[in-house]
Coordinates of C-alpha atoms in Angstrom, one line a residue:
M1 CA 171.5 166.0 86.7
T2 CA 169.6 165.6 90.4
L3 CA 166.3 167.7 91.1
K4 CA 168.2 170.5 93.6
R5 CA 170.4 170.6 91.3
K6 CA 168.4 172.3 88.3
I7 CA 166.4 173.9 91.3
L8 CA 169.3 175.5 92.3
T9 CA 170.1 176.1 87.9
G10 CA 167.6 178.0 86.9
Y11 CA 167.8 180.1 90.2
G12 CA 171.3 180.6 88.8
V13 CA 170.4 181.7 85.6
S14 CA 167.5 184.1 86.1
F15 CA 169.9 185.7 89.0
V16 CA 172.9 185.8 85.5
L17 CA 170.1 187.4 83.8
M18 CA 168.9 190.0 86.9
G19 CA 172.6 190.7 86.8
L20 CA 173.1 191.6 83.6
V21 CA 170.4 194.5 83.7
V22 CA 171.3 196.6 86.9
A23 CA 174.7 196.1 85.2
W24 CA 173.5 197.6 82.0
A25 CA 171.3 200.0 84.0
I26 CA 173.8 201.2 86.3
A27 CA 176.6 201.8 83.4
N28 CA 173.7 204.0 81.9
L29 CA 173.3 206.0 85.5
I30 CA 176.9 206.4 85.8
A31 CA 177.7 208.4 80.9
L32 CA 174.2 210.0 82.9
G33 CA 175.8 211.5 86.1
R34 CA 178.3 212.4 83.9
A35 CA 176.2 215.1 81.4
T36 CA 175.1 216.4 84.0
D37 CA 177.9 216.4 86.3
A38 CA 179.7 218.7 83.0
I39 CA 176.3 220.9 83.2
L40 CA 176.8 222.0 85.7
S41 CA 180.5 222.0 87.3
E42 CA 181.6 224.0 83.6
N43 CA 179.2 226.0 82.5
Y44 CA 177.5 226.7 85.6
R45 CA 180.5 228.9 87.7
S46 CA 181.4 230.5 83.9
I47 CA 177.8 232.2 83.9
L48 CA 177.7 232.7 87.8
A49 CA 181.1 235.0 87.6
A50 CA 179.4 236.6 84.6
E51 CA 176.4 238.1 85.9
N52 CA 178.9 238.8 88.7
M53 CA 181.1 241.0 86.6
I54 CA 177.8 242.6 85.5
D55 CA 176.4 243.9 87.9
A56 CA 179.5 244.1 89.9
L57 CA 180.3 246.6 86.2
E58 CA 177.3 248.6 86.6
R59 CA 177.9 249.3 90.1
Q60 CA 181.3 251.0 88.5
D61 CA 179.4 253.1 86.5
S62 CA 176.8 254.4 89.1
G63 CA 180.1 255.1 91.0
V64 CA 182.2 256.7 88.1
L65 CA 178.6 258.7 87.7
L66 CA 178.2 259.7 91.2
T67 CA 181.8 261.6 90.4
F68 CA 181.0 263.2 86.6
L69 CA 177.5 264.3 89.4
G70 CA 180.0 266.4 91.8
D71 CA 180.2 263.3 94.6
D72 CA 183.2 262.8 94.4
G73 CA 183.3 261.1 97.7
E74 CA 180.7 258.8 97.6
G75 CA 181.1 257.8 93.9
I76 CA 184.4 256.8 95.1
A77 CA 184.2 254.7 97.6
Q78 CA 181.4 252.9 95.3
Y79 CA 184.1 252.1 92.1
R80 CA 186.3 250.7 94.7
E81 CA 184.5 248.8 96.8
N82 CA 182.5 246.6 93.0
E83 CA 186.3 246.8 91.3
A84 CA 187.1 244.3 93.2
V85 CA 184.4 242.3 93.3
F86 CA 184.9 242.7 89.3
L87 CA 188.3 241.6 89.3
E88 CA 187.7 238.8 91.8
W89 CA 185.2 237.2 89.6
L90 CA 187.0 237.6 86.2
A91 CA 189.5 235.7 88.3
R92 CA 187.7 232.2 87.9
A93 CA 186.5 232.9 84.9
K94 CA 190.3 233.5 83.6
D95 CA 190.5 229.4 86.1
N96 CA 187.4 228.2 84.5
V97 CA 188.3 228.4 80.9
T98 CA 186.6 225.1 79.1
V99 CA 184.8 225.9 75.5
R100 CA 185.7 227.2 72.4
G101 CA 186.3 231.3 71.7
E102 CA 185.5 231.6 76.0
A103 CA 189.3 232.9 76.4
D104 CA 188.8 234.9 73.8
L105 CA 186.5 237.7 75.5
V106 CA 188.2 236.4 78.9
R107 CA 191.5 238.7 77.8
S108 CA 189.0 240.3 75.3
I109 CA 187.0 241.7 79.0
E110 CA 190.3 241.8 80.7
A111 CA 191.7 244.1 77.9
D112 CA 189.0 246.2 78.0
Y113 CA 188.3 246.9 82.2
G114 CA 191.8 248.1 82.3
A115 CA 191.5 251.0 79.5
Y116 CA 188.2 251.6 81.5
R117 CA 190.1 251.5 84.9
K118 CA 193.1 253.6 83.6
L119 CA 190.0 256.4 82.0
F120 CA 189.4 256.3 86.1
S121 CA 192.6 256.7 87.3
A122 CA 193.8 259.3 85.6
P123 CA 194.8 262.9 86.0
G124 CA 192.0 264.7 87.4
G125 CA 189.6 261.5 88.2
P126 CA 186.8 260.7 85.0
R127 CA 186.0 264.1 84.6
G128 CA 189.5 265.6 83.4
A129 CA 190.9 269.1 82.8
E130 CA 187.0 270.4 81.1
A131 CA 185.1 268.1 83.6
A132 CA 183.8 271.6 85.3
A133 CA 183.5 273.1 81.8
R134 CA 181.4 269.8 80.3
P135 CA 180.5 266.7 82.0
G136 CA 177.6 264.7 80.2
V137 CA 180.2 265.3 77.0
R138 CA 183.4 263.8 78.8
Y139 CA 181.5 261.2 79.6
Q140 CA 178.8 259.6 76.7
Q141 CA 182.5 259.8 74.6
A142 CA 185.1 258.7 76.8
I143 CA 183.9 256.2 79.7
H144 CA 180.8 255.0 78.0
P145 CA 182.2 253.1 75.3
I146 CA 184.7 251.4 77.0
F147 CA 181.6 250.5 79.6
A148 CA 179.3 249.4 77.3
K149 CA 182.6 247.2 75.7
V150 CA 182.9 245.9 78.8
R151 CA 179.4 245.0 79.3
Q152 CA 179.0 243.8 76.4
A153 CA 181.6 240.9 76.7
C154 CA 180.9 239.9 79.2
I155 CA 177.2 239.5 78.5
D156 CA 178.8 237.5 75.7
L157 CA 180.7 235.3 77.7
R158 CA 177.2 234.0 79.2
N159 CA 175.7 234.2 76.3
L160 CA 178.2 231.6 75.1
N161 CA 177.6 229.5 77.7
E162 CA 174.1 230.1 78.4
R163 CA 174.3 228.2 74.3
T164 CA 177.0 225.7 75.8
M165 CA 174.7 224.9 78.6
Y166 CA 172.0 224.1 76.9
A167 CA 173.2 221.5 74.5
A168 CA 175.2 219.8 76.7
S169 CA 171.3 219.1 78.2
V170 CA 170.1 218.2 75.1
R171 CA 173.3 215.8 75.1
A172 CA 172.1 214.4 78.7
G173 CA 168.4 214.5 77.6
D174 CA 169.8 212.3 74.0
V175 CA 171.6 210.3 77.0
A176 CA 168.8 209.5 79.3
R177 CA 167.0 208.8 76.4
R178 CA 169.4 205.8 75.0
A179 CA 169.6 204.6 78.9
I180 CA 165.8 204.3 78.8
W181 CA 165.6 202.2 76.1
S182 CA 168.5 200.2 75.8
T183 CA 167.7 199.4 79.8
A184 CA 163.8 198.4 78.3
L185 CA 165.5 196.2 76.1
V186 CA 167.6 194.8 77.5
A187 CA 165.1 194.2 79.9
A188 CA 162.8 192.9 77.8
L189 CA 165.4 190.2 76.2
A190 CA 166.3 189.4 79.9
L191 CA 162.6 188.4 81.3
T192 CA 161.9 186.5 77.7
A193 CA 165.0 184.8 78.1
A194 CA 164.2 184.2 81.8
L195 CA 161.2 183.4 81.0
A196 CA 161.5 180.4 78.1
F197 CA 164.0 178.7 80.6
S198 CA 161.4 179.0 83.9
L199 CA 158.9 177.1 81.5
L200 CA 160.9 174.9 79.5
L201 CA 162.4 173.8 83.7
S202 CA 159.0 173.9 85.1
E203 CA 157.9 171.5 82.4
R204 CA 160.5 169.3 83.4
L205 CA 160.0 168.9 86.2
V206 CA 156.4 168.9 86.4
R207 CA 155.7 166.3 83.3
P208 CA 157.0 163.4 85.6
L209 CA 154.8 165.0 88.8
R210 CA 151.3 164.8 86.5
R211 CA 152.1 161.6 85.3
V212 CA 152.4 160.2 88.4
T213 CA 148.5 162.4 89.1
E214 CA 146.9 160.0 86.5
A215 CA 148.6 156.9 87.3
S216 CA 147.1 158.0 90.9
R217 CA 144.2 158.4 89.4
K218 CA 143.7 155.0 87.8
I219 CA 145.1 153.3 90.7
S220 CA 142.2 154.8 92.2
S221 CA 139.3 153.2 90.0
G222 CA 141.1 150.9 90.1
D223 CA 143.6 149.7 87.6
Y224 CA 146.7 149.1 89.9
G225 CA 148.2 147.8 87.0
V226 CA 149.4 151.4 85.7
Q227 CA 153.4 151.8 85.3
V228 CA 155.0 156.2 85.9
P229 CA 158.2 155.9 82.5
V230 CA 161.5 156.4 84.8
E231 CA 162.9 159.4 82.4
A232 CA 165.6 160.7 84.7
G233 CA 167.8 160.1 87.8
D234 CA 166.8 162.4 89.2
E235 CA 164.6 162.6 93.0
L236 CA 161.1 162.6 90.7
G237 CA 163.0 159.6 89.2
N238 CA 163.3 158.1 92.3
L239 CA 159.8 158.7 93.2
A240 CA 158.6 157.3 90.2
G241 CA 160.4 154.2 90.1
E242 CA 158.8 154.2 93.7
F243 CA 155.3 155.4 92.7
N244 CA 155.7 151.8 90.6
Q245 CA 157.2 149.7 92.9
M246 CA 153.7 150.7 95.5
A247 CA 151.4 149.6 92.3
R248 CA 152.9 146.4 91.9
R249 CA 152.4 145.9 95.6
L250 CA 149.4 147.4 95.6
A251 CA 148.1 145.2 92.6
S252 CA 149.3 141.6 94.3
Y253 CA 147.6 142.7 97.8
H254 CA 144.4 143.1 95.5
E255 CA 144.4 140.4 94.7
M256 CA 145.7 138.5 97.6
N257 CA 142.9 140.3 99.3
I258 CA 139.4 140.7 96.8
E259 CA 138.8 137.3 98.2
Q260 CA 139.2 137.7 102.4
I261 CA 136.8 140.7 101.3
I262 CA 134.2 139.1 100.5
A263 CA 134.6 136.7 102.9
E264 CA 134.5 139.4 105.5
K265 CA 131.6 140.5 104.0
N266 CA 129.2 137.6 103.1
K267 CA 130.3 136.7 107.3
S268 CA 129.2 140.9 107.4
E269 CA 125.9 139.6 106.1
A270 CA 125.5 136.9 108.0
I271 CA 125.5 138.1 111.2
I272 CA 123.2 140.9 111.0
S273 CA 120.1 138.7 109.0
S274 CA 120.8 136.6 112.3
I275 CA 119.9 138.9 114.2
E276 CA 116.6 139.1 115.9
D277 CA 116.2 142.2 116.2
G278 CA 115.1 144.9 113.4
L279 CA 118.2 147.3 111.9
V280 CA 117.8 149.2 109.4
V281 CA 120.6 151.7 107.7
F282 CA 120.2 154.5 106.5
D283 CA 122.2 157.0 104.3
T284 CA 123.0 160.3 104.7
N285 CA 119.8 161.6 103.0
L286 CA 117.6 158.9 105.2
R287 CA 116.8 156.9 103.1
V288 CA 117.2 152.7 103.6
A289 CA 121.0 151.4 102.6
S290 CA 120.6 148.6 103.4
I291 CA 118.0 146.6 106.4
N292 CA 118.2 142.4 108.6
P293 CA 115.5 140.1 107.3
A294 CA 113.9 141.1 111.5
A295 CA 113.2 145.2 110.5
R296 CA 111.9 144.0 106.8
A297 CA 109.4 141.9 108.7
L298 CA 109.1 144.3 111.1
L299 CA 107.7 147.0 108.2
E300 CA 105.9 145.1 105.7
M301 CA 108.9 145.9 103.0
P302 CA 108.3 143.0 100.5
L303 CA 111.4 141.6 99.2
G304 CA 113.0 143.2 95.6
Q305 CA 110.9 146.9 96.3
G306 CA 113.2 148.5 93.6
S307 CA 114.6 152.3 94.5
A308 CA 115.6 153.1 98.3
P309 CA 112.6 153.6 100.7
S310 CA 113.3 157.3 102.7
C311 CA 112.2 157.5 106.8
A312 CA 109.0 158.9 106.0
D313 CA 107.6 155.4 103.4
I314 CA 108.7 152.7 106.5
L315 CA 108.6 154.2 109.8
P316 CA 105.3 155.8 110.8
D317 CA 106.6 157.3 113.4
E318 CA 107.0 160.0 112.4
R319 CA 108.7 162.0 115.7
L320 CA 110.8 159.4 114.9
C321 CA 113.2 160.0 111.3
Q322 CA 112.8 163.9 113.0
I323 CA 115.6 162.2 116.0
I324 CA 117.2 160.3 112.5
R325 CA 117.8 163.4 110.9
A326 CA 118.9 165.5 113.5
A327 CA 121.0 162.1 114.4
V328 CA 122.5 163.3 110.7
E329 CA 122.6 166.6 111.7
N330 CA 124.6 166.5 114.7
G331 CA 126.9 163.3 113.7
A332 CA 125.8 162.6 116.8
R333 CA 123.9 159.6 119.5
P334 CA 121.1 161.4 120.4
A335 CA 120.2 161.7 123.7
L336 CA 116.8 159.9 124.8
P337 CA 114.9 158.5 127.9
D338 CA 114.1 155.2 128.1
E339 CA 110.2 156.6 127.8
R340 CA 111.1 158.1 124.5
R341 CA 112.5 155.6 123.3
V342 CA 109.4 153.4 122.5
I343 CA 107.0 153.4 119.4
A344 CA 103.9 151.8 118.0
I345 CA 103.7 149.8 115.0
R346 CA 100.8 148.7 113.8
K347 CA 100.7 145.4 111.9
G348 CA 97.7 143.5 110.3
E349 CA 94.6 144.1 113.6
T350 CA 97.9 144.3 116.3
T351 CA 100.0 146.2 117.5
K352 CA 104.0 146.1 117.7
E353 CA 105.3 148.3 120.7
C354 CA 109.6 148.4 120.1
L355 CA 111.9 150.1 122.1
F356 CA 114.2 152.3 119.3
S357 CA 117.9 153.5 119.0
V358 CA 119.8 155.0 117.0
T359 CA 124.2 155.5 116.7
A360 CA 125.4 157.0 114.2
I361 CA 128.1 155.3 111.8
R362 CA 131.9 157.2 110.7
G363 CA 133.7 156.1 108.5
G364 CA 137.7 156.1 108.8
D365 CA 138.4 159.5 107.7
R366 CA 136.0 160.1 111.0
R367 CA 132.4 160.9 108.6
L368 CA 129.8 160.7 109.2
S369 CA 128.5 157.8 106.4
G370 CA 125.3 156.8 107.7
V371 CA 122.6 156.2 111.1
V372 CA 121.8 152.7 112.5
L373 CA 118.6 152.5 113.3
L374 CA 117.7 149.3 115.5
L375 CA 114.4 148.7 115.9
R376 CA 114.4 145.9 119.9
D377 CA 110.3 144.5 119.4
V378 CA 109.6 144.5 123.9
T379 CA 104.9 144.0 123.7
R380 CA 105.7 141.3 125.5
L381 CA 108.1 143.0 128.2
K382 CA 105.6 145.6 128.0
E383 CA 103.0 143.1 128.8
V384 CA 104.5 141.3 131.3
E385 CA 105.2 143.9 133.2
R386 CA 101.5 145.5 132.5
L387 CA 100.4 142.4 133.8
K388 CA 102.9 142.7 136.9
S389 CA 101.0 146.1 137.5
E390 CA 97.6 144.3 138.3
F391 CA 99.9 142.2 140.4
V392 CA 100.6 144.0 142.7
M393 CA 98.0 146.4 142.5
A394 CA 95.5 143.3 143.1
A395 CA 98.5 142.0 146.0
S396 CA 98.0 146.1 147.5
H397 CA 94.0 146.3 148.1
E398 CA 94.4 142.6 149.3
L399 CA 97.0 143.2 151.8
R400 CA 95.4 147.3 153.0
T401 CA 92.4 145.5 154.7
P402 CA 93.9 143.1 157.3
L403 CA 97.1 145.6 157.1
T404 CA 94.6 148.4 158.6
S405 CA 93.3 146.0 160.7
L406 CA 96.1 145.3 162.0
G407 CA 97.0 148.4 162.8
M408 CA 94.3 149.2 164.7
S409 CA 94.3 146.2 166.4
V410 CA 98.3 147.2 167.8
G411 CA 97.4 151.1 167.7
L412 CA 94.2 149.9 170.7
L413 CA 97.3 147.7 172.5
L414 CA 99.0 150.9 172.6
E415 CA 96.3 152.4 174.2
H416 CA 94.7 151.4 176.8
A417 CA 96.9 147.3 177.2
V418 CA 100.3 149.2 177.4
A419 CA 100.0 150.1 181.0
G420 CA 99.8 145.7 182.0
L421 CA 102.8 145.3 179.9
A422 CA 106.4 144.6 181.0
E423 CA 108.8 146.8 179.5
R424 CA 110.2 143.5 177.3
D425 CA 106.5 143.5 175.7
R426 CA 105.7 147.6 175.7
E427 CA 109.5 147.7 172.7
L428 CA 108.1 145.1 170.5
L429 CA 105.2 146.3 171.0
Q430 CA 106.0 149.2 169.4
A431 CA 107.9 147.6 166.9
A432 CA 104.6 146.1 165.3
H433 CA 102.8 149.0 164.8
E434 CA 105.9 150.7 163.5
E435 CA 107.1 148.0 160.9
I436 CA 102.8 148.0 160.1
Q437 CA 102.5 151.3 159.5
R438 CA 105.5 151.1 157.4
M439 CA 103.9 148.7 155.5
K440 CA 100.9 150.7 154.5
A441 CA 103.4 153.1 152.8
L442 CA 104.7 150.9 150.8
V443 CA 101.2 149.8 150.0
D444 CA 99.5 153.4 150.1
D445 CA 103.5 153.9 148.1
L446 CA 102.8 151.1 145.7
L447 CA 99.0 151.8 144.0
D448 CA 99.8 155.4 143.6
L449 CA 102.2 153.9 141.4
S450 CA 100.7 151.1 139.8
K451 CA 97.6 154.0 139.0
I452 CA 100.5 156.0 137.8
E453 CA 101.7 153.2 135.6
A454 CA 98.8 152.3 134.3
G455 CA 97.5 155.7 133.3
R456 CA 94.4 155.9 135.4
I457 CA 96.3 159.0 138.2
E458 CA 93.9 161.9 137.9
L459 CA 95.8 165.0 137.3
E460 CA 94.7 168.3 137.2
F461 CA 96.0 170.4 136.0
E462 CA 96.2 174.5 135.8
S463 CA 98.6 177.3 135.2
V464 CA 101.0 177.2 139.0
S465 CA 103.2 179.6 139.9
V466 CA 106.7 178.1 141.0
A467 CA 107.0 180.1 144.0
T468 CA 102.8 178.6 145.0
L469 CA 105.1 174.9 144.6
F470 CA 108.1 175.9 146.6
D471 CA 106.4 177.9 149.0
H472 CA 103.8 174.7 149.8
A473 CA 106.5 172.2 150.2
K474 CA 108.4 174.6 152.3
A475 CA 105.5 175.1 154.9
V476 CA 105.4 171.3 155.0
F477 CA 109.4 170.7 156.9
K478 CA 109.4 174.0 159.1
N479 CA 109.4 172.2 161.8
Q480 CA 111.4 170.1 161.2
L481 CA 113.8 171.6 159.5
E482 CA 113.9 173.6 163.1
M483 CA 115.1 170.5 164.5
N484 CA 117.8 169.4 162.7
G485 CA 119.3 172.6 161.9
V486 CA 119.2 173.0 158.6
S487 CA 118.4 175.9 155.9
L488 CA 116.2 175.8 153.1
T489 CA 116.9 178.5 150.4
A490 CA 114.3 179.0 147.3
E491 CA 115.8 181.0 144.5
L492 CA 113.5 182.0 142.0
D493 CA 113.1 185.2 139.4
A494 CA 110.4 187.3 140.3
A495 CA 109.9 187.6 136.3
A496 CA 109.7 183.9 135.9
P497 CA 106.5 182.0 134.0
P498 CA 103.9 179.6 135.9
V499 CA 104.2 176.8 134.4
R500 CA 101.4 174.4 133.2
A501 CA 101.3 171.1 136.8
D502 CA 98.3 169.0 139.0
A503 CA 99.8 171.9 142.1
N504 CA 99.2 168.3 144.5
K505 CA 101.7 165.9 142.5
I506 CA 104.5 168.1 142.0
T507 CA 104.2 169.4 146.0
W508 CA 104.2 165.8 146.9
V509 CA 107.8 165.2 144.1
L510 CA 109.4 168.3 146.0
T511 CA 108.3 167.2 149.4
N512 CA 109.6 163.7 148.7
L513 CA 113.0 165.1 147.1
I514 CA 113.4 167.1 150.5
S515 CA 112.8 164.7 152.8
N516 CA 115.7 162.2 150.8
A517 CA 117.7 165.5 151.1
L518 CA 117.2 166.1 154.9
R519 CA 118.0 162.3 155.1
Y520 CA 121.5 162.6 154.6
V521 CA 122.1 166.1 155.4
G522 CA 123.9 167.2 158.7
K523 CA 123.2 169.3 161.5
G524 CA 124.0 173.0 159.4
G525 CA 123.5 171.9 156.5
H526 CA 121.5 172.8 153.2
I527 CA 119.0 173.0 150.7
A528 CA 118.9 175.0 148.5
L529 CA 114.9 175.2 145.5
A530 CA 115.4 176.6 142.9
A531 CA 114.3 177.0 139.3
S532 CA 115.0 178.4 135.7
V533 CA 113.6 178.8 132.3
I534 CA 115.2 177.0 129.1
G535 CA 113.3 177.2 125.6
P536 CA 109.8 175.3 126.2
C537 CA 110.3 174.7 130.3
A538 CA 111.1 175.4 133.2
H539 CA 114.0 173.5 135.5
L540 CA 113.5 173.2 138.8
S541 CA 115.9 171.0 141.1
V542 CA 116.7 170.2 144.8
R543 CA 120.3 170.9 146.0
D544 CA 121.6 169.9 148.8
D545 CA 125.1 169.4 150.8
G546 CA 125.3 165.4 151.8
P547 CA 127.3 162.5 150.8
G548 CA 126.4 163.6 146.9
I549 CA 125.6 160.2 145.2
P550 CA 128.3 157.4 143.4
P551 CA 128.5 157.3 139.9
E552 CA 127.2 153.7 139.4
F553 CA 123.3 154.4 141.2
Q554 CA 122.4 157.8 139.5
S555 CA 121.0 156.1 136.7
K556 CA 119.4 153.3 139.1
I557 CA 117.7 155.1 142.0
F558 CA 114.9 156.5 140.1
Q559 CA 113.6 152.4 139.4
K560 CA 111.9 150.7 141.3
F561 CA 113.2 149.6 145.0
V562 CA 116.6 150.9 144.3
Q563 CA 118.3 152.2 147.8
V564 CA 122.4 153.4 147.8
Q565 CA 124.1 150.3 149.4
G566 CA 125.8 150.9 152.2
R567 CA 123.9 154.6 153.6
E568 CA 120.6 153.7 156.8
A569 CA 117.0 152.8 154.4
G570 CA 115.0 155.1 155.5
G571 CA 111.9 154.2 152.7
T572 CA 110.3 152.7 151.1
G573 CA 112.6 152.7 148.2
L574 CA 109.4 153.7 145.7
G575 CA 109.6 157.5 146.3
L576 CA 111.9 158.5 143.4
A577 CA 110.1 155.6 141.4
I578 CA 106.9 157.2 141.9
C579 CA 108.8 161.4 141.6
K580 CA 109.8 160.0 137.6
E581 CA 106.4 159.0 136.7
I582 CA 104.5 162.1 138.5
V583 CA 106.9 163.4 135.6
R584 CA 106.5 162.0 133.0
A585 CA 102.8 162.5 133.4
H586 CA 103.1 166.1 133.0
G587 CA 105.6 165.5 129.9
G588 CA 108.7 165.9 131.7
A589 CA 111.3 164.2 132.7
I590 CA 113.9 163.9 136.1
W591 CA 117.7 163.4 136.5
V592 CA 120.1 164.0 139.4
E593 CA 123.5 165.9 139.1
S594 CA 125.8 165.1 141.8
A595 CA 129.6 162.9 142.6
P596 CA 130.7 162.1 145.4
G597 CA 131.4 164.4 148.8
Q598 CA 130.2 167.5 146.8
G599 CA 126.6 167.1 147.5
S600 CA 123.8 166.4 145.3
K601 CA 121.1 168.3 142.9
F602 CA 117.9 166.9 141.4
I603 CA 116.5 168.6 138.7
F604 CA 113.0 167.8 136.6
T605 CA 110.9 170.0 134.1
L606 CA 107.5 170.8 133.7
P607 CA 106.3 172.8 130.7
L608 CA 105.5 176.8 130.7
A609 CA 102.1 177.4 130.6
R610 CA 100.5 179.3 127.8

């Protein structure tokens, strides 16, 4: 039998038992309905007829009394009116004889009522010949006894039907009680049978699944030799057979690939060990899960260390541990500028500078399983960069004096000897003067950049409002903006808090960014300055509607001597590099948001004044 047929059989038995209970309940309801109908349809009509006959008879008797009192017209009219009513209800009572003894009572009522009518219809009326002499005696002796007899017979008819109705109601109650108890008994038996059958069927259906579940647990724990007994030929039996086949294939696959997995693991460990950069793997609890020899030597960790150390135990910089913890919590690689990715590690009497990188590790289910910390020793690179900066500074100093002399000489020639020169010679002299000025600007920029990189720049921090910085920058370009037909606006909240900065240096950053924007914004263009507060920093921006910057240059333009290719060079290529170092010296960061054809937006941050 298939699994589907077994389930349908279980449902079928339940439906049959339910139908049995419903049929039994319907039969009991029909019996109860018949008993109730008997009460209402048989006895109630006779009781109603008796009540109406009593009422009509009493009204007739009232009419008789009126005639004895001398009001013949009113008395006879009332008698005749109720006589018709009495006869009508008497006819209904004769048609509804259903109880033993009821027919005798009806015949008695009919006979006595006939005598009562004859007395009323006798010559001289109900009063008779001597009515004038003794009216009360005739009523009491002749009419009232027959009236009382008819009335009592009607009352007996009513009582007989009431007793019969009460007996019928008692029988209906007994039928209802029997129906309730019998229906409850049948329902209980049906529910018991259905429950027993359901338990039996569910056990037969669940037992193979339970065995498959238990076998799955054993396979997940590494026992690939487990087999599930096949007890039936239904779908569950097929499932057990397919499960056994899968277990056999997994066992053979495990035997074939265990050596390959071990070989791949050894290969990965060999690759990690051969990496010259330090590599540390942390689990989600920030404990060391794996470490290569380079990192062990860099962090001076001895071999054979017992328990896995935590991040704080091996890393001297608490800031780096916080970055790793943030990567575990967010599950993403932290976005940090290069200058914030350098830490100093003391090794004996020397200090190593390392560039670090933090990367989250995700498993096949995309769940975070750990974090990889890569430490690259950049001590020699930093030393080379320092020597280069010192060389550039020394060379710039050496070049400044001859350039100043050349500039003064060419300037004197332009002032005093230009009148005696030919047009071609004047052009050459003017070009030489412009090149000398450009070289002097380049040397000045190199000296400023070298001082900033060497940390010898002097910053005069003060609490200054952003509106003041914007006003100083706008004042520098007032005439140039009017000549080029470019508008410069500032968007600033009046309640914006002041920033902690060197006003002259930040004004230089703003003017450099505005100057770059003017270089590429055409006539009728627009440059916008804006400021907003996000967290503990103020975000200042310079936005233009120029041609924009290609994505491949957006991360390079802050390097020295880098300019966007295909555009006219109008500067030394050091302005943005100097801006970056000035902002960095203030504890902020600078970046650009741009798309070709949609303008550019340079943003930098400054700390708020406390």
